Amino acid sequence: MAYGPHTPADRQRMLAALGMQSVDELFADIPEGLRSSPLKLDPPEPEQLLMNRLAGLAGRNRVELASFLGAGAYRHFSPPMVDQILLRGEWYTAYTPYQPEVSQGTLQSIYEYESLIAELIGLDVVSASHYDGAAATAEAALMTCRAAARRRVLVSQAVHPHYREVLRTYFAGAGLDIEEIPLVADGPAGGTTDLAELERRLAEADEPVAGVLLAQPNFYGLLEPMAEAATLTHAAGALFVAVVEPVSLAVLAPPGAYGADIAAGEGQALGIPPQYGGPYLGILACTDSLVRQIPGRLVGMTSDVDGKRAYVMTLQAREQHIRREKAASNICTNQTLLALAASVWLAALGPHGLRDVAAMGAARAAELEAALASMGVARAHAGAYLNEFAIRVPNARAVHRALLGRGVLAGLVLADAVPDQPAFADALLVCATEVTTGNDIATFARELGAVLGGETAGGAFEPAATPAAANA
Amino acid sequence: MVPSDLRYTKDHEWVRVEGKTATIGVTDFAANQLGDVVFVDLPVVGRAVDQFATFGVVESVKAVSDLYAPVSGQVVDVNGDLASKPELVNSDPFGEGWMIKVELGDAAQLGELLDAAAYEKLTAEA
Amino acid sequence: MSASGPRLQPSLFELSKPGRGSDKVPHPPRDALDRLPAEHRRRQPAALPEVNEPEAVRHYVNLSQMNHAVDTGFYPLGSCTMKWNPKVNEWAARQPGFAQLHPMAPDEIAQGTLQLLWELEQMLIEISGMRAVTLQPAAGAHGELTGILMVRAYHAARGDTGRTEVLVPDSAHGTNPATATMAGLRTVSIKAAPNGRTDLEAFRAALGPSTAAVMITNPSTMGLFESEVGELLDAVHAVGALAYMDGANLNAILGRFKPGEAGFDVMHINTHKTFSTPHGGGGPGAGPVAVGEKLEPFLPAPRVLREDDGAFRLERVGERPTSIGRMRSFVGSTGVLVRAYAYLRTHGASGLAEITDDAVLAANYLKKRLGDTGAYDIPFPGVCKHEFIASATSIKRKTGVKTLDIAKRLLDHGFHAPTVYFPLTVDEAMLIEPTETESIETLDAFAEALAAIAREAEADPEIVKTAPHTAPVRRLDEAGAARNPNLRWRAAVGDWTPCPD
């Protein structure tokens, strides 16, 4: 067997100690009628062949294209020191630090993660992690209902569509109300949250609002009036939740600066590879006054009996293993290794490196905007953006497909992502980061010009080999 | 022996009545079961509490327990010291570890509680 | 670590010095941010630590060396299945074709991953005996919530709005009742029978028209196979309720018992338990959920579909209106699932059956060795599955030494402690799960260490009560940590415990 150490002699010795002849005797307690049919799976695969199989599968994915796709998952440069640290078995094969005396590595690293994120976000309490940005956002929304003892939460339509879907799923479970605030249709504030509408809904007396959620930047890359939204929210006695992108916080005003009570977001951008969706890093932070409401593990500093500085999971009585049906959340396993990955990445880059990453993305995005404009393709909105924006493209889906065949992953087809928003029927969401090259941008612009100019020759998309061939 | 002048609930709360005021806390048995108390969540002055309904929560490192009111009434005082020194619940559960004082609504409710002897019997069997 | 042993490390913030730092990325143009309106700009830069590569790497390497890990030693943690984390899995997940693929990439350029996910689903369907699988949930508890939300949707679709209760045994993992609450349902806890198994009559008495579901762990959290599970499932279905199986203990039944075949309607699987994906110090894991026919329409969206021509695609937004919707962003914790896929392919049918046989054999052998010491109580001495309960009740009565103390003294022997004080229903409990990847020499050494500690408890209880003695830190002030929480480093002046260096 691949990883099992037992020789036939070992098994004999164990059976003999039990006075048994066969291991089947240990399964006699399964009633005959419930014993399963044998497993119908392929035979075991030796490691060498397994690696060939996996390489073949990985090879069927196309990851070499010039990519302008963001939409909640962003490619960033990761210094090799990060992954080399993550490959240490003491990090990735360690268990949850329930025995703190032999887990000080993990515990201190989580405390440092909490501290780093607290500094970036400007709020003092940071949970040790949640599954992803969507789950963290849902937990944040549930927190507002608990803290305010109210049942209704407002979320901007400019929050990521996946996050809004998860909010609906979680709120249906909890029997609470989630309502979406529409966006301003056009003009200078087009594509951002309609504050007048927000104010109107906050004033509806019969169902007071527990929390208001806006994203910064929002799904369309635009900068939202967070301070104004926070003021309106607090005036109605509700809590303000900022859904944020952590790299942007190197250069954008953080939630603590504009009065957010809670912040949630996706930490994948902190050097974690896209990996087709996860594992990612749900960030959740709050003010001190909400510390007993925040779900998830918390690590604190303390000392041991000899007075040495030490770290320990604390306020555990809030969690499911103690509070059970009264726990705020059922979360047990979280995303600790990803919190470590983010911390090491931040340590590797430092504050200046992080700022340079954010600023370089902004610079590349501006270049991208200019290059696309030179092909007659304009932004869909007028407002300020950091490094992501929507562009108007006729027959966006077909253009996107044609560009794919020409080696360009031209962002996201918004008609597929937000089909309920007719304003984006012909639009693409594109982004640039510090890994986007001038060459990538030139290629995008050139190929886009060709496709829009009616060129049909060349570049029809060739899908990878069919499954049968890949199994050879 | 627990103080003989107090009354007790099956959930290990005690009540001391002086005139119309009832002082409420948890017993040493409860404090021992909980371990080191780290936080006590108490209602604000003015809130109404109902007999045998929860009025707050006491949290230790390894447990959280709901607090059940031995009598009904309106909260007239809350022990502010517990915010900074929750350990008083462990060190002096019947004295400085008191939690709330309520204005007693119905003295007859005391009859539904255990006296010291009955409470001793309960904890001996636990 | 210095050659003389792991040493405590200052915090990253204490290593910081202005001007320290590595040139990892090129500098952007000076005016890169000028176009951003002033009100959106950060006024104060984030005070993140400035450390160079050598300092940072030493920091993290030294910290790592204070951790116990599967790569360093035994973790007999019941309910956690701390088996070996194969190295080829780390290679697999890091293949650029997998790691660099964007989650919103068009299906045409994601065929490799989509095929892997689809094949993984088929394997899990076979192992579970169910009909369909979702790979979305990011953890077991996340899978539980997914499953119970589907149960709710099922009853709602039938117009049955009175199903408000979930029945769980009192030995259930805390996530079960917490899940019920998140799904808006009330938990009813059913006391176990004296033999440690679920009390069938007690369940029958509690089952009724208000029951949405029962949540059963099989084998139970006591490590015992629920022999009456067939009758229980019949009783559950007879009242129109559904049966959820918590799959945490799947390592005990691979190839021996298929929950879907037996009649369970839904179950979750912990890939970080049964299928070797690493624990990472607390996560990530993944919690795929397998369902039978009744719940298939309600699976989270998007599902991974295979077309007639063999191509794979994701369901489109709105394609299956009966779905409960999304449980997370994107498709799943794919990096974790790649590891689970590699593990399943490595083992195949015969390998998985061997895993279960060896895991159960090892647990029964260890239980015998512990029982033979005469010091530890074995509340359920009959055949166990992959884990068993021992108790320090007698030791505590004779010497005052408790399970907690024994756990801490085990650390001095180089073993991680077993799961302690769970399940809540057994006094001074230790839940011990050796798994199939620990050698008989390790098992014997562990039994001997426990025997030695039991002798110490009689001869020198203080040394046990004040353990550990050789770990980087000794027992911690947990009360202080909870009374005055210090949850982040503050650059400002404060009451600091002095920096170790």
PDB file of C-alpha atoms in Angstrom, chain A residues 18-228:
ATOM      1  CA  LEU A  18      -6.682  -9.624  19.737  1.00  0.00           C
ATOM      2  CA  GLY A  19      -7.049 -13.382  19.544  1.00  0.00           C
ATOM      3  CA  MET A  20      -8.406 -13.093  16.001  1.00  0.00           C
ATOM      4  CA  GLN A  21      -7.638 -14.825  12.706  1.00  0.00           C
ATOM      5  CA  SER A  22      -8.840 -12.287  10.219  1.00  0.00           C
ATOM      6  CA  VAL A  23      -9.515  -8.597  10.092  1.00  0.00           C
ATOM      7  CA  ASP A  24     -13.038  -9.402   8.874  1.00  0.00           C
ATOM      8  CA  GLU A  25     -13.872 -10.339  12.463  1.00  0.00           C
ATOM      9  CA  LEU A  26     -13.496  -6.652  13.330  1.00  0.00           C
ATOM     10  CA  PHE A  27     -16.351  -5.816  10.963  1.00  0.00           C
ATOM     11  CA  ALA A  28     -18.810  -8.393  12.249  1.00  0.00           C
ATOM     12  CA  ASP A  29     -20.744  -5.571  13.894  1.00  0.00           C
ATOM     13  CA  ILE A  30     -21.924  -4.395  10.480  1.00  0.00           C
ATOM     14  CA  PRO A  31     -25.217  -6.248   9.933  1.00  0.00           C
ATOM     15  CA  GLU A  32     -25.046  -8.505   6.871  1.00  0.00           C
ATOM     16  CA  GLY A  33     -27.793  -6.661   5.077  1.00  0.00           C
ATOM     17  CA  LEU A  34     -25.860  -3.401   5.346  1.00  0.00           C
ATOM     18  CA  ARG A  35     -22.483  -4.629   4.159  1.00  0.00           C
ATOM     19  CA  SER A  36     -21.602  -2.810   0.999  1.00  0.00           C
ATOM     20  CA  SER A  37     -20.896  -4.008  -2.478  1.00  0.00           C
ATOM     21  CA  PRO A  38     -17.157  -3.908  -3.297  1.00  0.00           C
ATOM     22  CA  LEU A  39     -15.811  -0.550  -4.416  1.00  0.00           C
ATOM     23  CA  LYS A  40     -15.926  -0.196  -8.183  1.00  0.00           C
ATOM     24  CA  LEU A  41     -12.962   2.071  -8.749  1.00  0.00           C
ATOM     25  CA  ASP A  42      -9.880   1.887 -10.936  1.00  0.00           C
ATOM     26  CA  PRO A  43      -6.959  -0.086  -9.509  1.00  0.00           C
ATOM     27  CA  PRO A  44      -4.205   1.699  -7.549  1.00  0.00           C
ATOM     28  CA  GLU A  45      -1.916   3.881  -9.650  1.00  0.00           C
ATOM     29  CA  PRO A  46       1.839   3.949  -8.980  1.00  0.00           C
ATOM     30  CA  GLU A  47       3.163   7.438  -8.356  1.00  0.00           C
ATOM     31  CA  GLN A  48       5.033   7.701 -11.638  1.00  0.00           C
ATOM     32  CA  LEU A  49       1.891   6.991 -13.665  1.00  0.00           C
ATOM     33  CA  LEU A  50      -0.218   9.183 -11.408  1.00  0.00           C
ATOM     34  CA  MET A  51       2.104  12.088 -12.104  1.00  0.00           C
ATOM     35  CA  ASN A  52       1.792  11.500 -15.847  1.00  0.00           C
ATOM     36  CA  ARG A  53      -1.974  11.468 -15.545  1.00  0.00           C
ATOM     37  CA  LEU A  54      -2.022  14.675 -13.503  1.00  0.00           C
ATOM     38  CA  ALA A  55       0.415  16.423 -15.828  1.00  0.00           C
ATOM     39  CA  GLY A  56      -1.855  15.486 -18.712  1.00  0.00           C
ATOM     40  CA  LEU A  57      -4.900  16.941 -16.993  1.00  0.00           C
ATOM     41  CA  ALA A  58      -3.066  20.102 -16.001  1.00  0.00           C
ATOM     42  CA  GLY A  59      -1.837  20.415 -19.566  1.00  0.00           C
ATOM     43  CA  ARG A  60      -5.395  20.547 -20.856  1.00  0.00           C
ATOM     44  CA  ASN A  61      -5.915  23.849 -19.063  1.00  0.00           C
ATOM     45  CA  ARG A  62      -4.808  26.956 -20.953  1.00  0.00           C
ATOM     46  CA  VAL A  63      -3.034  29.279 -18.531  1.00  0.00           C
ATOM     47  CA  GLU A  64      -0.530  30.951 -20.830  1.00  0.00           C
ATOM     48  CA  LEU A  65      -2.973  33.427 -22.401  1.00  0.00           C
ATOM     49  CA  ALA A  66      -2.607  37.180 -21.906  1.00  0.00           C
ATOM     50  CA  SER A  67      -5.155  37.466 -19.135  1.00  0.00           C
ATOM     51  CA  PHE A  68      -7.183  40.504 -18.104  1.00  0.00           C
ATOM     52  CA  LEU A  69      -9.566  38.552 -15.912  1.00  0.00           C
ATOM     53  CA  GLY A  70     -10.114  39.672 -12.301  1.00  0.00           C
ATOM     54  CA  ALA A  71     -13.666  39.711 -10.973  1.00  0.00           C
ATOM     55  CA  GLY A  72     -12.746  38.741  -7.434  1.00  0.00           C
ATOM     56  CA  ALA A  73      -9.584  36.664  -8.053  1.00  0.00           C
ATOM     57  CA  TYR A  74      -6.348  38.437  -8.972  1.00  0.00           C
ATOM     58  CA  ARG A  75      -2.938  37.313 -10.245  1.00  0.00           C
ATOM     59  CA  HIS A  76      -0.012  38.803  -8.388  1.00  0.00           C
ATOM     60  CA  PHE A  77       3.694  38.130  -8.277  1.00  0.00           C
ATOM     61  CA  SER A  78       4.722  35.827  -5.446  1.00  0.00           C
ATOM     62  CA  PRO A  79       8.390  35.730  -4.419  1.00  0.00           C
ATOM     63  CA  PRO A  80       9.649  32.118  -4.346  1.00  0.00           C
ATOM     64  CA  MET A  81      10.500  32.383  -0.634  1.00  0.00           C
ATOM     65  CA  VAL A  82       6.767  32.280   0.117  1.00  0.00           C
ATOM     66  CA  ASP A  83       6.051  28.871  -1.371  1.00  0.00           C
ATOM     67  CA  GLN A  84       9.297  27.443  -0.025  1.00  0.00           C
ATOM     68  CA  ILE A  85       8.169  28.311   3.479  1.00  0.00           C
ATOM     69  CA  LEU A  86       4.692  26.916   2.831  1.00  0.00           C
ATOM     70  CA  LEU A  87       6.251  23.623   1.741  1.00  0.00           C
ATOM     71  CA  ARG A  88       7.712  23.062   5.197  1.00  0.00           C
ATOM     72  CA  GLY A  89       5.880  20.104   6.671  1.00  0.00           C
ATOM     73  CA  GLU A  90       5.850  21.770  10.102  1.00  0.00           C
ATOM     74  CA  TRP A  91       3.466  24.327   8.631  1.00  0.00           C
ATOM     75  CA  TYR A  92       1.206  22.417   6.312  1.00  0.00           C
ATOM     76  CA  THR A  93       0.943  19.101   8.137  1.00  0.00           C
ATOM     77  CA  ALA A  94       0.305  20.617  11.562  1.00  0.00           C
ATOM     78  CA  TYR A  95      -3.113  20.334  13.159  1.00  0.00           C
ATOM     79  CA  THR A  96      -5.307  23.014  14.723  1.00  0.00           C
ATOM     80  CA  PRO A  97      -3.374  24.404  17.710  1.00  0.00           C
ATOM     81  CA  TYR A  98      -5.548  22.928  20.470  1.00  0.00           C
ATOM     82  CA  GLN A  99      -2.366  21.978  22.392  1.00  0.00           C
ATOM     83  CA  PRO A 100      -0.735  25.403  22.366  1.00  0.00           C
ATOM     84  CA  GLU A 101       2.525  24.292  23.992  1.00  0.00           C
ATOM     85  CA  VAL A 102       3.475  22.378  20.828  1.00  0.00           C
ATOM     86  CA  SER A 103       1.839  24.747  18.356  1.00  0.00           C
ATOM     87  CA  GLN A 104       3.506  28.096  19.063  1.00  0.00           C
ATOM     88  CA  GLY A 105       4.603  28.362  15.429  1.00  0.00           C
ATOM     89  CA  THR A 106       1.050  28.218  14.100  1.00  0.00           C
ATOM     90  CA  LEU A 107      -0.313  30.356  16.926  1.00  0.00           C
ATOM     91  CA  GLN A 108       2.229  33.138  16.580  1.00  0.00           C
ATOM     92  CA  SER A 109       1.789  33.160  12.811  1.00  0.00           C
ATOM     93  CA  ILE A 110      -1.979  33.586  13.213  1.00  0.00           C
ATOM     94  CA  TYR A 111      -1.499  36.386  15.736  1.00  0.00           C
ATOM     95  CA  GLU A 112       0.842  38.104  13.287  1.00  0.00           C
ATOM     96  CA  TYR A 113      -1.703  37.603  10.477  1.00  0.00           C
ATOM     97  CA  GLU A 114      -4.406  39.189  12.665  1.00  0.00           C
ATOM     98  CA  SER A 115      -2.042  42.087  13.331  1.00  0.00           C
ATOM     99  CA  LEU A 116      -1.077  42.585   9.687  1.00  0.00           C
ATOM    100  CA  ILE A 117      -4.673  42.590   8.499  1.00  0.00           C
ATOM    101  CA  ALA A 118      -5.753  44.811  11.399  1.00  0.00           C
ATOM    102  CA  GLU A 119      -3.146  47.304  10.270  1.00  0.00           C
ATOM    103  CA  LEU A 120      -4.249  47.145   6.624  1.00  0.00           C
ATOM    104  CA  ILE A 121      -7.954  47.355   7.403  1.00  0.00           C
ATOM    105  CA  GLY A 122      -7.817  49.766  10.323  1.00  0.00           C
ATOM    106  CA  LEU A 123      -9.996  47.636  12.630  1.00  0.00           C
ATOM    107  CA  ASP A 124      -8.666  45.975  15.757  1.00  0.00           C
ATOM    108  CA  VAL A 125     -10.221  42.523  15.820  1.00  0.00           C
ATOM    109  CA  VAL A 126      -9.452  40.118  12.972  1.00  0.00           C
ATOM    110  CA  SER A 127     -10.708  36.541  12.826  1.00  0.00           C
ATOM    111  CA  ALA A 128      -8.191  33.794  12.092  1.00  0.00           C
ATOM    112  CA  SER A 129      -9.963  33.199   8.773  1.00  0.00           C
ATOM    113  CA  HIS A 130     -13.132  32.155   6.990  1.00  0.00           C
ATOM    114  CA  TYR A 131     -13.580  30.051   3.872  1.00  0.00           C
ATOM    115  CA  ASP A 132     -13.551  32.849   1.321  1.00  0.00           C
ATOM    116  CA  GLY A 133     -14.682  36.416   0.750  1.00  0.00           C
ATOM    117  CA  ALA A 134     -18.273  35.301   0.166  1.00  0.00           C
ATOM    118  CA  ALA A 135     -18.537  33.328   3.423  1.00  0.00           C
ATOM    119  CA  ALA A 136     -16.849  36.145   5.334  1.00  0.00           C
ATOM    120  CA  THR A 137     -19.345  38.603   3.857  1.00  0.00           C
ATOM    121  CA  ALA A 138     -22.257  36.367   4.835  1.00  0.00           C
ATOM    122  CA  GLU A 139     -20.903  36.033   8.381  1.00  0.00           C
ATOM    123  CA  ALA A 140     -20.474  39.815   8.535  1.00  0.00           C
ATOM    124  CA  ALA A 141     -24.096  40.315   7.521  1.00  0.00           C
ATOM    125  CA  LEU A 142     -25.284  37.799  10.113  1.00  0.00           C
ATOM    126  CA  MET A 143     -23.174  39.630  12.718  1.00  0.00           C
ATOM    127  CA  THR A 144     -25.039  42.858  12.068  1.00  0.00           C
ATOM    128  CA  CYS A 145     -28.360  41.103  12.733  1.00  0.00           C
ATOM    129  CA  ARG A 146     -27.089  39.646  16.008  1.00  0.00           C
ATOM    130  CA  ALA A 147     -25.481  42.856  17.195  1.00  0.00           C
ATOM    131  CA  ALA A 148     -28.378  45.137  16.273  1.00  0.00           C
ATOM    132  CA  ALA A 149     -31.088  42.569  17.112  1.00  0.00           C
ATOM    133  CA  ARG A 150     -32.728  43.348  13.762  1.00  0.00           C
ATOM    134  CA  ARG A 151     -33.624  41.159  10.772  1.00  0.00           C
ATOM    135  CA  ARG A 152     -33.028  43.189   7.640  1.00  0.00           C
ATOM    136  CA  VAL A 153     -29.772  43.778   5.785  1.00  0.00           C
ATOM    137  CA  LEU A 154     -29.149  45.920   2.695  1.00  0.00           C
ATOM    138  CA  VAL A 155     -26.447  44.943   0.193  1.00  0.00           C
ATOM    139  CA  SER A 156     -25.365  46.958  -2.812  1.00  0.00           C
ATOM    140  CA  GLN A 157     -25.881  45.366  -6.219  1.00  0.00           C
ATOM    141  CA  ALA A 158     -22.277  46.286  -6.888  1.00  0.00           C
ATOM    142  CA  VAL A 159     -21.057  43.664  -4.411  1.00  0.00           C
ATOM    143  CA  HIS A 160     -19.712  40.569  -6.219  1.00  0.00           C
ATOM    144  CA  PRO A 161     -22.622  38.497  -7.620  1.00  0.00           C
ATOM    145  CA  HIS A 162     -21.294  35.304  -5.999  1.00  0.00           C
ATOM    146  CA  TYR A 163     -21.206  37.024  -2.613  1.00  0.00           C
ATOM    147  CA  ARG A 164     -24.784  38.233  -3.041  1.00  0.00           C
ATOM    148  CA  GLU A 165     -25.890  34.716  -3.973  1.00  0.00           C
ATOM    149  CA  VAL A 166     -24.193  33.294  -0.879  1.00  0.00           C
ATOM    150  CA  LEU A 167     -25.847  35.984   1.240  1.00  0.00           C
ATOM    151  CA  ARG A 168     -29.217  34.876  -0.103  1.00  0.00           C
ATOM    152  CA  THR A 169     -28.480  31.230   0.663  1.00  0.00           C
ATOM    153  CA  TYR A 170     -27.288  31.929   4.223  1.00  0.00           C
ATOM    154  CA  PHE A 171     -30.104  34.363   4.944  1.00  0.00           C
ATOM    155  CA  ALA A 172     -32.754  31.930   3.698  1.00  0.00           C
ATOM    156  CA  GLY A 173     -31.360  29.456   6.229  1.00  0.00           C
ATOM    157  CA  ALA A 174     -31.440  31.970   9.041  1.00  0.00           C
ATOM    158  CA  GLY A 175     -34.878  33.329   8.142  1.00  0.00           C
ATOM    159  CA  LEU A 176     -33.576  36.885   7.770  1.00  0.00           C
ATOM    160  CA  ASP A 177     -34.156  39.456   5.015  1.00  0.00           C
ATOM    161  CA  ILE A 178     -31.542  40.477   2.491  1.00  0.00           C
ATOM    162  CA  GLU A 179     -32.370  43.300   0.089  1.00  0.00           C
ATOM    163  CA  GLU A 180     -30.318  44.706  -2.786  1.00  0.00           C
ATOM    164  CA  ILE A 181     -29.727  48.410  -3.314  1.00  0.00           C
ATOM    165  CA  PRO A 182     -29.665  49.351  -6.984  1.00  0.00           C
ATOM    166  CA  LEU A 183     -26.915  51.273  -8.736  1.00  0.00           C
ATOM    167  CA  VAL A 184     -26.927  54.739 -10.192  1.00  0.00           C
ATOM    168  CA  ALA A 185     -27.665  54.204 -13.890  1.00  0.00           C
ATOM    169  CA  ASP A 186     -25.518  56.846 -15.535  1.00  0.00           C
ATOM    170  CA  GLY A 187     -23.727  60.112 -15.105  1.00  0.00           C
ATOM    171  CA  PRO A 188     -20.587  60.653 -13.046  1.00  0.00           C
ATOM    172  CA  ALA A 189     -21.756  58.248 -10.320  1.00  0.00           C
ATOM    173  CA  GLY A 190     -22.962  55.608 -12.780  1.00  0.00           C
ATOM    174  CA  GLY A 191     -22.170  52.078 -11.657  1.00  0.00           C
ATOM    175  CA  THR A 192     -21.928  52.970  -7.975  1.00  0.00           C
ATOM    176  CA  THR A 193     -24.492  52.450  -5.218  1.00  0.00           C
ATOM    177  CA  ASP A 194     -27.509  54.733  -5.305  1.00  0.00           C
ATOM    178  CA  LEU A 195     -27.169  56.565  -1.972  1.00  0.00           C
ATOM    179  CA  ALA A 196     -30.521  58.309  -2.298  1.00  0.00           C
ATOM    180  CA  GLU A 197     -32.186  54.926  -2.596  1.00  0.00           C
ATOM    181  CA  LEU A 198     -30.122  53.639   0.349  1.00  0.00           C
ATOM    182  CA  GLU A 199     -31.305  56.561   2.451  1.00  0.00           C
ATOM    183  CA  ARG A 200     -34.900  55.917   1.499  1.00  0.00           C
ATOM    184  CA  ARG A 201     -34.719  52.251   2.493  1.00  0.00           C
ATOM    185  CA  LEU A 202     -32.962  53.033   5.763  1.00  0.00           C
ATOM    186  CA  ALA A 203     -35.834  55.340   6.629  1.00  0.00           C
ATOM    187  CA  GLU A 204     -38.477  52.625   6.244  1.00  0.00           C
ATOM    188  CA  ALA A 205     -39.616  52.445   9.851  1.00  0.00           C
ATOM    189  CA  ASP A 206     -41.519  49.172   9.870  1.00  0.00           C
ATOM    190  CA  GLU A 207     -38.445  47.024   9.317  1.00  0.00           C
ATOM    191  CA  PRO A 208     -35.344  48.658  10.733  1.00  0.00           C
ATOM    192  CA  VAL A 209     -32.059  47.780   9.071  1.00  0.00           C
ATOM    193  CA  ALA A 210     -29.333  45.866  10.928  1.00  0.00           C
ATOM    194  CA  GLY A 211     -26.518  46.336   8.417  1.00  0.00           C
ATOM    195  CA  VAL A 212     -25.517  47.876   5.099  1.00  0.00           C
ATOM    196  CA  LEU A 213     -22.871  46.263   2.839  1.00  0.00           C
ATOM    197  CA  LEU A 214     -20.890  48.063   0.127  1.00  0.00           C
ATOM    198  CA  ALA A 215     -17.766  46.867  -1.685  1.00  0.00           C
ATOM    199  CA  GLN A 216     -14.624  48.946  -2.194  1.00  0.00           C
ATOM    200  CA  PRO A 217     -13.650  48.838  -5.008  1.00  0.00           C
ATOM    201  CA  ASN A 218     -16.974  47.478  -6.179  1.00  0.00           C
ATOM    202  CA  PHE A 219     -17.455  44.553  -8.578  1.00  0.00           C
ATOM    203  CA  TYR A 220     -17.169  46.921 -11.562  1.00  0.00           C
ATOM    204  CA  GLY A 221     -13.873  48.280 -10.251  1.00  0.00           C
ATOM    205  CA  LEU A 222     -15.364  51.632  -9.258  1.00  0.00           C
ATOM    206  CA  LEU A 223     -14.669  53.543  -6.054  1.00  0.00           C
ATOM    207  CA  GLU A 224     -17.750  53.916  -3.855  1.00  0.00           C
ATOM    208  CA  PRO A 225     -18.665  56.798  -1.499  1.00  0.00           C
ATOM    209  CA  MET A 226     -17.958  54.701   1.590  1.00  0.00           C
ATOM    210  CA  ALA A 227     -17.781  57.516   4.150  1.00  0.00           C
ATOM    211  CA  GLU A 228     -21.147  58.926   3.062  1.00  0.00           C
TER     212      GLU A 228
END
